[in-house]
GROMACS .gro file of C-alpha atoms in nm:
model
  189
    1MET     CA    1  -0.527  -0.320   5.806
    2ASP     CA    2  -0.443  -0.555   6.101
    3PRO     CA    3  -0.712  -0.700   6.325
    4LEU     CA    4  -0.696  -0.399   6.583
    5GLY     CA    5  -0.775  -0.150   6.272
    6ARG     CA    6  -0.439  -0.015   6.237
    7VAL     CA    7  -0.265   0.049   5.874
    8PRO     CA    8   0.075  -0.121   5.851
    9PRO     CA    9   0.346   0.143   5.723
   10ARG     CA   10   0.383   0.098   5.323
   11THR     CA   11   0.701  -0.108   5.205
   12SER     CA   12   0.838  -0.095   4.862
   13ILE     CA   13   0.633  -0.412   4.773
   14ASP     CA   14   0.326  -0.261   4.853
   15ARG     CA   15   0.093  -0.177   4.558
   16PRO     CA   16  -0.047   0.185   4.560
   17ARG     CA   17  -0.413   0.165   4.639
   18MET     CA   18  -0.632   0.286   4.364
   19PRO     CA   19  -0.768   0.652   4.434
   20GLN     CA   20  -1.131   0.648   4.511
   21PHE     CA   21  -1.238   0.866   4.208
   22LEU     CA   22  -1.085   0.562   3.955
   23SER     CA   23  -1.292   0.289   4.155
   24ASP     CA   24  -1.610   0.483   4.210
   25PRO     CA   25  -1.750   0.623   3.858
   26THR     CA   26  -2.011   0.859   4.086
   27GLN     CA   27  -1.709   1.023   4.243
   28LYS     CA   28  -1.619   1.380   4.073
   29ARG     CA   29  -1.273   1.384   3.941
   30SER     CA   30  -1.044   1.680   3.861
   31ASN     CA   31  -0.739   1.686   3.604
   32LYS     CA   32  -0.528   1.748   3.909
   33ASP     CA   33  -0.624   1.427   4.038
   34CYS     CA   34  -0.481   1.191   3.775
   35GLY     CA   35  -0.231   1.488   3.665
   36GLU     CA   36  -0.335   1.531   3.340
   37LYS     CA   37  -0.200   1.845   3.160
   38PHE     CA   38  -0.210   1.744   2.792
   39LEU     CA   39  -0.537   1.783   2.603
   40SER     CA   40  -0.712   1.798   2.932
   41LEU     CA   41  -1.020   1.967   2.943
   42PRO     CA   42  -1.220   2.163   3.244
   43GLY     CA   43  -1.458   1.899   3.392
   44ALA     CA   44  -1.292   1.599   3.203
   45GLY     CA   45  -1.201   1.313   3.412
   46CYS     CA   46  -0.917   1.080   3.393
   47ARG     CA   47  -1.048   0.838   3.164
   48GLU     CA   48  -1.179   1.114   2.902
   49SER     CA   49  -0.859   1.279   2.915
   50ALA     CA   50  -0.660   0.953   2.859
   51MET     CA   51  -0.896   0.863   2.562
   52ARG     CA   52  -0.855   1.219   2.418
   53ASN     CA   53  -0.458   1.163   2.447
   54LEU     CA   54  -0.487   0.807   2.265
   55LEU     CA   55  -0.709   0.945   1.997
   56SER     CA   56  -0.460   1.212   1.940
   57VAL     CA   57  -0.189   0.969   1.920
   58ILE     CA   58  -0.391   0.748   1.668
   59ALA     CA   59  -0.471   1.048   1.462
   60PHE     CA   60  -0.108   1.183   1.449
   61CYS     CA   61   0.011   0.811   1.352
   62ALA     CA   62  -0.262   0.797   1.080
   63PHE     CA   63  -0.144   1.129   0.925
   64LEU     CA   64   0.229   1.016   0.927
   65GLY     CA   65   0.129   0.679   0.790
   66ALA     CA   66  -0.069   0.870   0.534
   67CYS     CA   67   0.187   1.061   0.442
   68SER     CA   68   0.437   0.790   0.418
   69SER     CA   69   0.182   0.607   0.195
   70ALA     CA   70   0.177   0.907  -0.037
   71GLU     CA   71   0.539   0.912  -0.046
   72LYS     CA   72   0.566   0.556  -0.131
   73TYR     CA   73   0.290   0.563  -0.388
   74ALA     CA   74   0.477   0.904  -0.552
   75ALA     CA   75   0.821   0.721  -0.532
   76ASN     CA   76   0.654   0.382  -0.712
   77GLN     CA   77   0.518   0.629  -0.989
   78SER     CA   78   0.849   0.814  -1.049
   79ALA     CA   79   1.030   0.484  -1.071
   80THR     CA   80   0.785   0.357  -1.329
   81GLU     CA   81   0.796   0.682  -1.540
   82ARG     CA   82   1.159   0.674  -1.510
   83TRP     CA   83   1.196   0.318  -1.652
   84LEU     CA   84   0.937   0.376  -1.924
   85GLY     CA   85   1.080   0.691  -2.039
   86GLY     CA   86   1.403   0.543  -2.072
   87LYS     CA   87   1.285   0.254  -2.260
   88GLN     CA   88   1.092   0.461  -2.542
   89GLY     CA   89   1.185   0.462  -2.897
   90SER     CA   90   1.042   0.435  -3.229
   91ALA     CA   91   0.748   0.181  -3.277
   92ASP     CA   92   0.836  -0.086  -3.566
   93VAL     CA   93   0.528  -0.315  -3.473
   94ARG     CA   94   0.164  -0.290  -3.387
   95VAL     CA   95   0.049  -0.428  -3.093
   96SER     CA   96  -0.319  -0.260  -3.072
   97GLY     CA   97  -0.570  -0.546  -3.020
   98THR     CA   98  -0.678  -0.820  -2.803
   99TRP     CA   99  -0.417  -1.070  -2.674
  100GLU     CA  100  -0.506  -1.417  -2.494
  101GLU     CA  101  -0.292  -1.552  -2.238
  102VAL     CA  102  -0.090  -1.865  -2.361
  103GLN     CA  103  -0.024  -1.964  -1.971
  104SER     CA  104  -0.313  -1.865  -1.720
  105GLY     CA  105  -0.260  -1.659  -1.405
  106TRP     CA  106  -0.341  -1.284  -1.517
  107GLY     CA  107  -0.697  -1.311  -1.477
  108GLY     CA  108  -0.803  -1.257  -1.842
  109PRO     CA  109  -0.692  -1.126  -2.175
  110ALA     CA  110  -0.502  -0.842  -2.288
  111THR     CA  111  -0.639  -0.529  -2.480
  112PHE     CA  112  -0.380  -0.264  -2.601
  113VAL     CA  113  -0.399   0.067  -2.773
  114GLN     CA  114  -0.130   0.210  -2.933
  115HIS     CA  115  -0.056   0.585  -3.011
  116GLY     CA  116   0.284   0.592  -3.206
  117SER     CA  117   0.493   0.418  -2.952
  118ARG     CA  118   0.296   0.450  -2.622
  119ILE     CA  119   0.072   0.168  -2.525
  120SER     CA  120  -0.215   0.159  -2.302
  121GLY     CA  121  -0.467  -0.094  -2.181
  122VAL     CA  122  -0.532  -0.391  -1.957
  123LEU     CA  123  -0.364  -0.712  -1.899
  124GLY     CA  124  -0.610  -0.949  -1.680
  125ARG     CA  125  -0.712  -0.755  -1.373
  126TYR     CA  126  -0.419  -0.490  -1.418
  127SER     CA  127  -0.412  -0.135  -1.593
  128ALA     CA  128  -0.123  -0.154  -1.840
  129LYS     CA  129   0.077   0.164  -1.975
  130GLY     CA  130   0.400   0.098  -2.173
  131VAL     CA  131   0.653   0.212  -2.433
  132LEU     CA  132   0.764   0.046  -2.781
  133ASN     CA  133   1.110   0.045  -2.876
  134GLY     CA  134   1.156  -0.137  -3.226
  135SER     CA  135   0.987  -0.457  -3.183
  136THR     CA  136   1.003  -0.445  -2.787
  137VAL     CA  137   0.709  -0.369  -2.553
  138TYR     CA  138   0.798  -0.241  -2.210
  139LEU     CA  139   0.485  -0.250  -1.992
  140ALA     CA  140   0.408  -0.122  -1.639
  141LEU     CA  141   0.107  -0.320  -1.481
  142GLU     CA  142  -0.061  -0.152  -1.221
  143SER     CA  143  -0.373  -0.159  -0.972
  144SER     CA  144  -0.512   0.149  -0.773
  145GLY     CA  145  -0.228   0.374  -0.885
  146TRP     CA  146   0.046   0.125  -0.773
  147THR     CA  147   0.259  -0.062  -1.003
  148TYR     CA  148   0.318  -0.408  -0.904
  149TYR     CA  149   0.494  -0.558  -1.208
  150THR     CA  150   0.699  -0.462  -1.523
  151ALA     CA  151   0.711  -0.665  -1.831
  152VAL     CA  152   0.965  -0.654  -2.105
  153LEU     CA  153   0.815  -0.886  -2.419
  154LYS     CA  154   0.931  -0.916  -2.811
  155LYS     CA  155   0.637  -0.910  -3.069
  156HIS     CA  156   0.710  -1.234  -3.312
  157GLY     CA  157   0.430  -1.257  -3.584
  158ASP     CA  158   0.083  -1.323  -3.353
  159ARG     CA  159   0.278  -1.367  -3.008
  160LEU     CA  160   0.419  -1.124  -2.767
  161GLY     CA  161   0.673  -1.318  -2.530
  162GLY     CA  162   0.893  -1.249  -2.279
  163PHE     CA  163   0.897  -1.182  -1.902
  164TYR     CA  164   0.764  -1.002  -1.599
  165SER     CA  165   0.908  -0.893  -1.293
  166SER     CA  166   0.781  -0.808  -0.960
  167SER     CA  167   1.022  -0.488  -0.942
  168VAL     CA  168   1.003  -0.151  -1.048
  169PRO     CA  169   1.232  -0.131  -1.272
  170PHE     CA  170   1.217  -0.459  -1.444
  171SER     CA  171   1.475  -0.703  -1.277
  172SER     CA  172   1.586  -1.036  -1.405
  173SER     CA  173   1.657  -1.176  -1.056
  174ASN     CA  174   1.252  -1.215  -1.012
  175GLN     CA  175   1.106  -1.267  -1.351
  176GLY     CA  176   0.846  -1.509  -1.468
  177ASP     CA  177   0.751  -1.608  -1.820
  178LEU     CA  178   0.477  -1.398  -1.978
  179ASN     CA  179   0.342  -1.489  -2.308
  180LEU     CA  180   0.031  -1.365  -2.520
  181ARG     CA  181  -0.116  -1.455  -2.861
  182ARG     CA  182  -0.317  -1.218  -3.067
  183ILE     CA  183  -0.679  -1.287  -3.090
  184PRO     CA  184  -0.786  -1.193  -3.467
  185GLY     CA  185  -1.006  -0.923  -3.496
  186PRO     CA  186  -1.239  -0.844  -3.776
  187SER     CA  187  -0.996  -0.648  -3.957
  188GLY     CA  188  -0.739  -0.937  -3.919
  189ASN     CA  189  -0.485  -0.747  -3.697
   0.00000   0.00000   0.00000
């Protein structure tokens, strides 16, 4: 406005004025005022409609993320089962019992239960499932349903030694040493 109270004509660089209903919360507004059509309810204002739209988008993204996450878990478990299934053979050794880490890093001892050529148990903070083929142990180490590590170990006397990998299936490109020593039990395992 100029000193005489006249409104100058708008130019392309002028900012549009904020409608009264957006700057004054006491003013009634309608969905026509803010051009809302998607998920607009009668009597809802622009902010409420925008919030519903935002929440709808967030819910949809969460749904897609959950689907994606479920697919990733399923693919991880499928790869684990394929890898272990391809390694299973006859068991020439017994690995049931408690094993201690020779080097630290896994968060505690290992306890394995063997049923034929199948193994289950724990290694530190991870659940372990695996198979035997001769004197070679193939393990999948998981937490909360996700396989984080795979391991290939050979039994030599009271030792299980070999490598772990952060890949499913096992990959020698990112392997580290994993060595366990049997803790003798009351039965002399």
